[in-house]
Short mmCIF file of C-alpha atoms in Angstrom, two decimals:
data_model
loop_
_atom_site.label_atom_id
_atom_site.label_comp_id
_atom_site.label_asym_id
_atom_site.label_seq_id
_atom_site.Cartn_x
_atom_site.Cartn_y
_atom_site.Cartn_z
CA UNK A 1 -137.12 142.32 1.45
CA UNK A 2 -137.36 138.66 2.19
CA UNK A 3 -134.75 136.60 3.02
CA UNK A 4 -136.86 133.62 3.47
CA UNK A 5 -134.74 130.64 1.23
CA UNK A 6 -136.18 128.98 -1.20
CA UNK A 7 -136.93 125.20 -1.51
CA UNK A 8 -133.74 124.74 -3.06
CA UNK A 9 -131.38 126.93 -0.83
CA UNK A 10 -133.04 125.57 2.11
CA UNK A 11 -131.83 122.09 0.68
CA UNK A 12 -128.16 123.48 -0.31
CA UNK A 13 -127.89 124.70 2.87
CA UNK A 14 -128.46 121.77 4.31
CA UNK A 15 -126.08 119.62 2.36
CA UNK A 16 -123.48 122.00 2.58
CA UNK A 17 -124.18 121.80 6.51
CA UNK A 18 -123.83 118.06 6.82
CA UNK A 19 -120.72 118.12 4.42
CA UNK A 20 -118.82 120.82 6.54
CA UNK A 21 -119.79 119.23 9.57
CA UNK A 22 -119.03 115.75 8.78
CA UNK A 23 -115.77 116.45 6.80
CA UNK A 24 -114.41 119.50 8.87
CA UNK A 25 -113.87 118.43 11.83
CA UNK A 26 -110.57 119.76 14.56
CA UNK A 27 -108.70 116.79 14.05
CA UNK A 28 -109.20 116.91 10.14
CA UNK A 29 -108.50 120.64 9.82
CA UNK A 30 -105.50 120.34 12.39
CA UNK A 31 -103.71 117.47 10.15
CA UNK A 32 -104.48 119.70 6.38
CA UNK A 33 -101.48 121.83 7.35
CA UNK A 34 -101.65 124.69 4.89
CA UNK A 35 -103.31 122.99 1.84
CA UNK A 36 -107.04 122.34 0.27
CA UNK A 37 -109.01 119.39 1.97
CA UNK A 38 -108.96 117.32 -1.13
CA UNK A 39 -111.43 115.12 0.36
CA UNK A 40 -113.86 117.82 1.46
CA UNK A 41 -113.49 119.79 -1.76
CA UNK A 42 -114.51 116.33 -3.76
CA UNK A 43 -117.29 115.62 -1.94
CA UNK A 44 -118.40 119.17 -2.11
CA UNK A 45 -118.00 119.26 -6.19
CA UNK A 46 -119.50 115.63 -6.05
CA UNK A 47 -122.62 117.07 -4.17
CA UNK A 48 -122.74 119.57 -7.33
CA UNK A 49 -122.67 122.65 -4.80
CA UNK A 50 -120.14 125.02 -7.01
CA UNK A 51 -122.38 124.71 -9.61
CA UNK A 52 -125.70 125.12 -7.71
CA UNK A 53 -124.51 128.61 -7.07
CA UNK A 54 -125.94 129.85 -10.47
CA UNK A 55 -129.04 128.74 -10.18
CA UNK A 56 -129.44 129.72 -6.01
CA UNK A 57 -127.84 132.85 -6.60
CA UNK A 58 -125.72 134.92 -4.27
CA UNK A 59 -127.91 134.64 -1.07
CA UNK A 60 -127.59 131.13 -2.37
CA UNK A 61 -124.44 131.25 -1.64
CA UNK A 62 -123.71 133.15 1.47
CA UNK A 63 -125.85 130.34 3.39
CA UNK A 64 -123.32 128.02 2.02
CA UNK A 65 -120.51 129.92 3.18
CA UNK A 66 -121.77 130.90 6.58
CA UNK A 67 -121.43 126.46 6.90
CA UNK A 68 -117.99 126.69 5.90
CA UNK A 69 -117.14 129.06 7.95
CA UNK A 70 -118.92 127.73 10.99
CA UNK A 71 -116.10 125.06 10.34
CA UNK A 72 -113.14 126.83 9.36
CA UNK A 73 -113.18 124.07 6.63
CA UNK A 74 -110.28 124.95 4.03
CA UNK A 75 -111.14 124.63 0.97
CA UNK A 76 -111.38 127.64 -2.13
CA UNK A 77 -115.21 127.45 -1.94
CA UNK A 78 -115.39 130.98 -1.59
CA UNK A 79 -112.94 131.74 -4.05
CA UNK A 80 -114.17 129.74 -7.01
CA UNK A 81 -117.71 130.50 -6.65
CA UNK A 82 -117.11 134.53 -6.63
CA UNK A 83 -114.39 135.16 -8.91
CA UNK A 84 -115.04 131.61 -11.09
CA UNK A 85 -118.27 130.74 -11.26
CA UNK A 86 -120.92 133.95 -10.53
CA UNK A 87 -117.74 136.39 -12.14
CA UNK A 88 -117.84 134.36 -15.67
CA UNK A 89 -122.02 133.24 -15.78
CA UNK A 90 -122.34 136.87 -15.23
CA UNK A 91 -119.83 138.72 -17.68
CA UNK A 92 -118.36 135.93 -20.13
CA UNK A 93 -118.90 135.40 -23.71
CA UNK A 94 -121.07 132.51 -24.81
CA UNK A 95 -117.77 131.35 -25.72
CA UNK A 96 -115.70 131.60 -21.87
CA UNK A 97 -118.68 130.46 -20.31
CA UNK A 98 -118.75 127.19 -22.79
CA UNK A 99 -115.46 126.97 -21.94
CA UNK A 100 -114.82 127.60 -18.32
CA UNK A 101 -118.05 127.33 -16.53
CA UNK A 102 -117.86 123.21 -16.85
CA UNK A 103 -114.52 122.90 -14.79
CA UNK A 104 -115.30 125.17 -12.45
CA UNK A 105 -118.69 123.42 -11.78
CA UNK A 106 -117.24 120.28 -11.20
CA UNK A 107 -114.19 121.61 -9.34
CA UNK A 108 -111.88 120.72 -11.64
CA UNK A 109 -111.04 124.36 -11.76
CA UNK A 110 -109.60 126.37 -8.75
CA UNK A 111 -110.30 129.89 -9.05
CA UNK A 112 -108.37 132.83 -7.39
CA UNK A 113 -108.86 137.01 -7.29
CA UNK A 114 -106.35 139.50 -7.26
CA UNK A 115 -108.73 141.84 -5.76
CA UNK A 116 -109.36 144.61 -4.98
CA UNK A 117 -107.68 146.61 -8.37
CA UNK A 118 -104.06 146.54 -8.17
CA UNK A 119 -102.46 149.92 -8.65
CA UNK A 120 -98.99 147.71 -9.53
CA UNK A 121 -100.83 145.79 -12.06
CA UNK A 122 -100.39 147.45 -15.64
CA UNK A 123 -102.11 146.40 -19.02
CA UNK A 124 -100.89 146.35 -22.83
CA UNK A 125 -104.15 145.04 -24.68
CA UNK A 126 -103.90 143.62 -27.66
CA UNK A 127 -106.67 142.94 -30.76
CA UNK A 128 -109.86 141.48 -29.47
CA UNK A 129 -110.12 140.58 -26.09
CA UNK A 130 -106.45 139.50 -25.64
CA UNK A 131 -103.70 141.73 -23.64
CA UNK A 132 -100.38 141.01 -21.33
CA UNK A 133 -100.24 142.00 -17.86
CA UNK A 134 -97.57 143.05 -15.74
CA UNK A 135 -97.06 143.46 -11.97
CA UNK A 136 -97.17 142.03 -8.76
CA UNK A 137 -99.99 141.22 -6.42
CA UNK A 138 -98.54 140.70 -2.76
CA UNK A 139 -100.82 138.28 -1.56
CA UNK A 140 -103.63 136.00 -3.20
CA UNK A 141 -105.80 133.78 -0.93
CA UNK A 142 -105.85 130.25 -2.85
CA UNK A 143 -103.54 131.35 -5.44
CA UNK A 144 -101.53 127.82 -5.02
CA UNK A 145 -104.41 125.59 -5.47
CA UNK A 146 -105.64 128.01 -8.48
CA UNK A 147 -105.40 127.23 -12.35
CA UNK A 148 -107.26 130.43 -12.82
CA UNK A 149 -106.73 134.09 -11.38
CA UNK A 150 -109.05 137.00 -12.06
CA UNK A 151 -107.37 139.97 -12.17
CA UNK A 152 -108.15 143.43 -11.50
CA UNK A 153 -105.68 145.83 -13.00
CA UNK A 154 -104.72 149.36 -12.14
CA UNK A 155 -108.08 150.33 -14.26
CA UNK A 156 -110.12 148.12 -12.68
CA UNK A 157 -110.43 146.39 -15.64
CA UNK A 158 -110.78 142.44 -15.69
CA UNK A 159 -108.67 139.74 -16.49
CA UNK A 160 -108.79 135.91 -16.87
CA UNK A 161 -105.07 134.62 -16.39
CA UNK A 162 -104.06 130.90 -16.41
CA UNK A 163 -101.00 129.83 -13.77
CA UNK A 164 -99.42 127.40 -15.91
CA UNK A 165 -98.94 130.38 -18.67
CA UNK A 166 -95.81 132.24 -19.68
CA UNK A 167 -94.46 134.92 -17.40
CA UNK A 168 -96.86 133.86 -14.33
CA UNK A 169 -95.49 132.96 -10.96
CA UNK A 170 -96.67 131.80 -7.80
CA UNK A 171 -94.64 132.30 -5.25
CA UNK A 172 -95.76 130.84 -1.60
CA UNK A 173 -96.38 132.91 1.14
CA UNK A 174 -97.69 132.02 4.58
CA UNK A 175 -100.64 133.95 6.35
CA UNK A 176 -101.75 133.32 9.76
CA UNK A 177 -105.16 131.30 8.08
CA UNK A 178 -104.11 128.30 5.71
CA UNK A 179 -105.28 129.92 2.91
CA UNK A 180 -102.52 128.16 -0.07
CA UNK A 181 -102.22 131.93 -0.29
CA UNK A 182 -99.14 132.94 -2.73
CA UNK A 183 -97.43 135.82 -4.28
CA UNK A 184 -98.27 137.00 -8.10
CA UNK A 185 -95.77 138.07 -10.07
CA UNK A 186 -96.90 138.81 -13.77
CA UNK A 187 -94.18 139.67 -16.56
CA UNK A 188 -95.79 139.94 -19.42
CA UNK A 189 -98.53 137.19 -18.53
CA UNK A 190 -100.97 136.70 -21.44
CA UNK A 191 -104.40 137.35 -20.46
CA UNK A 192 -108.13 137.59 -21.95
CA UNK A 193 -110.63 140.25 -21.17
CA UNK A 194 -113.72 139.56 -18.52
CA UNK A 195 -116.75 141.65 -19.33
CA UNK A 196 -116.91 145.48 -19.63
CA UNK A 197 -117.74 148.65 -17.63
CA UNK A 198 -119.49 147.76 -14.86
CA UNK A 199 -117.80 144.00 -13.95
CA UNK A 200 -115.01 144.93 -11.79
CA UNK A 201 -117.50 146.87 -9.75
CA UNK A 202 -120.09 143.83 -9.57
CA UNK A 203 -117.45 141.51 -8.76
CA UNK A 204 -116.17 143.11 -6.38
CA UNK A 205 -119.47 143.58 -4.40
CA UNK A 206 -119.69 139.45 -4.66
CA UNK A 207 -116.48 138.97 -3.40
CA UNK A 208 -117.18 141.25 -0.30
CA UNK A 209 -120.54 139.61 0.53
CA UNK A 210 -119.04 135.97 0.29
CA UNK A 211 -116.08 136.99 2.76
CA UNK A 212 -119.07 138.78 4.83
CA UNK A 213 -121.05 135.67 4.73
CA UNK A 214 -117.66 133.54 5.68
CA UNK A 215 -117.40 135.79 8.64
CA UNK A 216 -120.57 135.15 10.16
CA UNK A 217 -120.25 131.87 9.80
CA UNK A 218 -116.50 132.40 11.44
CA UNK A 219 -118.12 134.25 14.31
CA UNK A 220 -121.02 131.86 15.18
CA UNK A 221 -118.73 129.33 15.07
CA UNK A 222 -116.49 131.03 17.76
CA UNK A 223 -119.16 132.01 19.50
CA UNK A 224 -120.87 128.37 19.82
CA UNK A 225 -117.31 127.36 21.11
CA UNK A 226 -117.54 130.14 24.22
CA UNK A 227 -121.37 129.44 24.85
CA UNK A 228 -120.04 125.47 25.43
CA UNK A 229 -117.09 125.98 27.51
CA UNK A 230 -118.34 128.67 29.82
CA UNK A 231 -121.58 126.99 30.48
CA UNK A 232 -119.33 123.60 31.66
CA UNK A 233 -116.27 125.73 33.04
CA UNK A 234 -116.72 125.93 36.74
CA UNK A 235 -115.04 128.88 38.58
CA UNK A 236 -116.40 129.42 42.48
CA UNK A 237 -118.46 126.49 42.25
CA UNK A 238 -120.46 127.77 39.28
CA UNK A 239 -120.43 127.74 35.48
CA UNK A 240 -118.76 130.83 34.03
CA UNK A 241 -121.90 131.65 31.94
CA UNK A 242 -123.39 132.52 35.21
CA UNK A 243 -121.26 135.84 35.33
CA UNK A 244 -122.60 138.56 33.97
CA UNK A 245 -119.33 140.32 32.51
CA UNK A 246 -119.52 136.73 30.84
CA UNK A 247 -123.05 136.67 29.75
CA UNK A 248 -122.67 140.69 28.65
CA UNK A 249 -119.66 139.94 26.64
CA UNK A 250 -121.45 136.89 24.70
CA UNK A 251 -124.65 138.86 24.09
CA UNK A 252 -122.23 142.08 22.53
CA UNK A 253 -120.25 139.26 20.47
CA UNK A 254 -124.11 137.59 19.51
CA UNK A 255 -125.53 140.45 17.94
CA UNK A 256 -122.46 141.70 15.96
CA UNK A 257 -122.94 138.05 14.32
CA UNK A 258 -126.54 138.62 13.55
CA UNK A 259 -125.24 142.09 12.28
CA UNK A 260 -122.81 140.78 9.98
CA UNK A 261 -125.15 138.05 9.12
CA UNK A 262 -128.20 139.80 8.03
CA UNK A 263 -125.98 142.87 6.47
CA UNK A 264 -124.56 139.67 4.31
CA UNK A 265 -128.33 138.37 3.71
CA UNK A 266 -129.42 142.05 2.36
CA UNK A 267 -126.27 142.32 0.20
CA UNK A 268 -126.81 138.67 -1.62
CA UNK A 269 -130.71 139.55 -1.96
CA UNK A 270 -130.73 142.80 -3.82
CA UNK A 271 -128.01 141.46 -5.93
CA UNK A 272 -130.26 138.01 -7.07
CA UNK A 273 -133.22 140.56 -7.41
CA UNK A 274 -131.20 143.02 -9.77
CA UNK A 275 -130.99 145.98 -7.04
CA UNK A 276 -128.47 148.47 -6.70
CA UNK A 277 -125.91 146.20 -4.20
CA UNK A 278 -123.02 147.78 -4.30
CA UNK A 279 -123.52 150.17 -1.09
CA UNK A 280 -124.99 147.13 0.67
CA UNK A 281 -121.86 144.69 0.38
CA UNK A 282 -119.42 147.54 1.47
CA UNK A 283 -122.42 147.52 4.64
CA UNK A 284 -121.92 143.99 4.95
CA UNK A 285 -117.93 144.25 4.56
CA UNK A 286 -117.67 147.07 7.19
CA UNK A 287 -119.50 144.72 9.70
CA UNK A 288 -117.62 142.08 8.92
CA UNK A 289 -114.05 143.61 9.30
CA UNK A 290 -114.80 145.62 12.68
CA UNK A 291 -117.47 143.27 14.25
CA UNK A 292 -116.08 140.16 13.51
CA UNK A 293 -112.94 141.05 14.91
CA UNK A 294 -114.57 141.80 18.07
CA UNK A 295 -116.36 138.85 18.16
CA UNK A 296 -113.27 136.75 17.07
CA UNK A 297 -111.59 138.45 19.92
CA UNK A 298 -114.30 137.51 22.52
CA UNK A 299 -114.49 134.11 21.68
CA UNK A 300 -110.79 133.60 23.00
CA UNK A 301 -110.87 135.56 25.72
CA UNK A 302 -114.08 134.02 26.85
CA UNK A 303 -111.99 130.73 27.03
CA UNK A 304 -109.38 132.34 29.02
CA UNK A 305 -105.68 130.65 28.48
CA UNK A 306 -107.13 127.54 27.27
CA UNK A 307 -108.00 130.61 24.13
CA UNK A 308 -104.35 131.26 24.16
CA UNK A 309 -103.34 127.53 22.99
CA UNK A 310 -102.74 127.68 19.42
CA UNK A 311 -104.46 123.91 19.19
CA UNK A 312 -107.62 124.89 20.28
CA UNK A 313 -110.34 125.36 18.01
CA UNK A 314 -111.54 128.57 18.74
CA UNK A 315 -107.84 129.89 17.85
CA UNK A 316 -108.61 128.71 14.28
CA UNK A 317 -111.92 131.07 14.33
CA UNK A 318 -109.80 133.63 15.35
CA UNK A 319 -107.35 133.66 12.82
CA UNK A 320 -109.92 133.69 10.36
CA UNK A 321 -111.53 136.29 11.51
CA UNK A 322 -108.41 138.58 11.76
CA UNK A 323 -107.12 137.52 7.82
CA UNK A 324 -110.92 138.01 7.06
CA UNK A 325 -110.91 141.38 8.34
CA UNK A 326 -107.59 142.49 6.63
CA UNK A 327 -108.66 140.86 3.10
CA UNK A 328 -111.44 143.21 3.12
CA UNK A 329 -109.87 146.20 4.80
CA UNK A 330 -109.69 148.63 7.34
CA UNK A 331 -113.09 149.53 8.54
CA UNK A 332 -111.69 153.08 7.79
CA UNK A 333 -111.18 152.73 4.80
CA UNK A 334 -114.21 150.90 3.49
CA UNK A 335 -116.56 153.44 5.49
CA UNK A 336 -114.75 156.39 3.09
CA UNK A 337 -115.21 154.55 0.07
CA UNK A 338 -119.33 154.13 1.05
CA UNK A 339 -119.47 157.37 2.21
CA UNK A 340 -117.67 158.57 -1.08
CA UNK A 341 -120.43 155.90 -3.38
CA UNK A 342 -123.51 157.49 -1.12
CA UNK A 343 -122.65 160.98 -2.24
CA UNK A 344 -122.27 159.93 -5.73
CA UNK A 345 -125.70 158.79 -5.78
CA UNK A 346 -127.07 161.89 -3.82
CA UNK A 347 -125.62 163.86 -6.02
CA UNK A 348 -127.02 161.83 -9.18
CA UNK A 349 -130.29 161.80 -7.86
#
């Protein structure tokens, strides 16, 4: 394994860097109220990053998304890239990608999951690749800002579903991270087919790195926000780094980053190099929903009750974090389902 970057992720990354960090900053973010940041999201698509994403692959990608998370910067990068772009270059017709692949390049196409499979979601297929869904998905981070949803149904097949079509609504709902997250409520919502056996499964191990790869970025970002105030916080006539329930607490919160980071790094590379990644993003998702809500956690308390003011940036790391961690699941649950996909594979072998 190498997880060296190439030329040209080493140059993404670095315009995805000075984007974030010139675009995203407190005072922006704290203004955006629930919404996209139109301006960040055009100067993103104007940089040509959404579409990049084919050509730097996945790993590609999580370096991008550890920036935006570093920043909390709210926009559906994340969202468009794994269930838009990398879900339809990868199982589309010639025809879809023709199609869709141009607007969701130049962002002029929101994308949106209803992921993991719905067990509410049922579908009555029709000739070719055409069918009508029914059902209701609770909860659908950037469903508001989305012209496109792909859907997962109850048998985990996939399904490309316009907003603006007959019998789809989006109702709004509110999380604790401004997500434009929104209630789906399908009755009888025409829909075309996304690839075959195998898709839902390969989309769904994107999907779980990118929200791995936001996390990290979510967690150094919290972290770099303790590191500054408890090395200028004064208590006794010293900085606060200078305790060592302080300094132990940082160095615990430090290497669950670098766990959920390079989990997220292995994940993205064995997918680009057309490796078995399936086991590895459920790694990297596992991480990502227990350690990064310990780090998440640290981070605030590490700032004491200045962490407790809702205004401060840290708290925005925080809530990310915690809707990170429930989008991808109990850490429970996600160590069955590897457990249950490593005996498969035993057994297979």
């Amino acid at each position: 394994m190498d997880f060296t970057p190439t030329e040209e992720q080493a140059a993404a990354q670095e315009l995805a860097a000075r984007i974030f960090g010139d675009l995203a900053t407190h005072e922006r973010l704290a203004a955006a109220g629930t919404g996209t940041d139109a301006e960040l999201w055009k100067a993103l698509c104007a940089a040509g990053l959404p579409g990049a994403v084919e050509e730097i692959g996945l790993l590609g990608l999580v370096l991008l998304l550890e920036e935006q998370g570093r920043t909390t910067a709210q926009v559906p990068f994340a969202a468009t890239c794994a269930y838009g772009v990398l879900a339809v270059a990868r199982h589309g017709t010639d025809e879809q990608r023709a199609r869709l692949l141009p607007g969701l390049r130049d962002g002029t196409q929101v994308a949106a999951g209803a992921f993991p499979a719905q067990p509410g979601v049922r579908a009555e297929e029709r000739p070719g690749a055409a069918g009508r869904l029914t059902g209701v998905v609770r909860a659908v981070p950037w469903l508001r800002e989305a012209g496109q949803i792909l859907v997962a149904d109850a048998r985990q097949a996939l399904w490309l579903v316009r907003t603006d079509a007959a019998g789809v609504r989006c109702e709004p709902v509110e999380t604790t991270a401004p997500w434009s997250a929104g209630r789906l409520v399908l009755e009888g919502a025409p829909a075309e087919r996304l690839g075959g056996a195998g898709a839902y499964g390969d989309v769904l191990a994107i999907a779980r790195t990118a929200c791995a790869a936001l996390q990290a970025g979510v967690c150094a970002g919290s972290l770099a926000h303790a590191v500054a105030h408890t090395t200028t916080r004064e208590q006794f006539g010293r900085p606060l780094s200078t305790n060592q329930g302080v300094l132990l607490r940082a160095a615990d919160a430090y290497m669950d980053t670098e766990a959920i980071r390079v989990t997220a790094y292995e994940a993205g590379w064995r997918r680009d190099a057309g490796l078995d990644a399936a086991p590895h993003a459920l790694t990297a998702a596992w991480w990502a929903a227990e350690a990064g809500t310990r780090v998440v956690h640290t981070g605030q308390h590490l700032h004491g009750g200045i962490g407790a003011d809702v205004d401060h940036p840290v708290h925005r790391h925080f809530l990310w974090g915690r809707q990170l961690a429930a989008y991808l699941g109990p850490g429970a649950q996600l160590m069955e389902e590897l457990g249950e996909l490593l005996t498969k594979e035993e057994a297979r072998a």
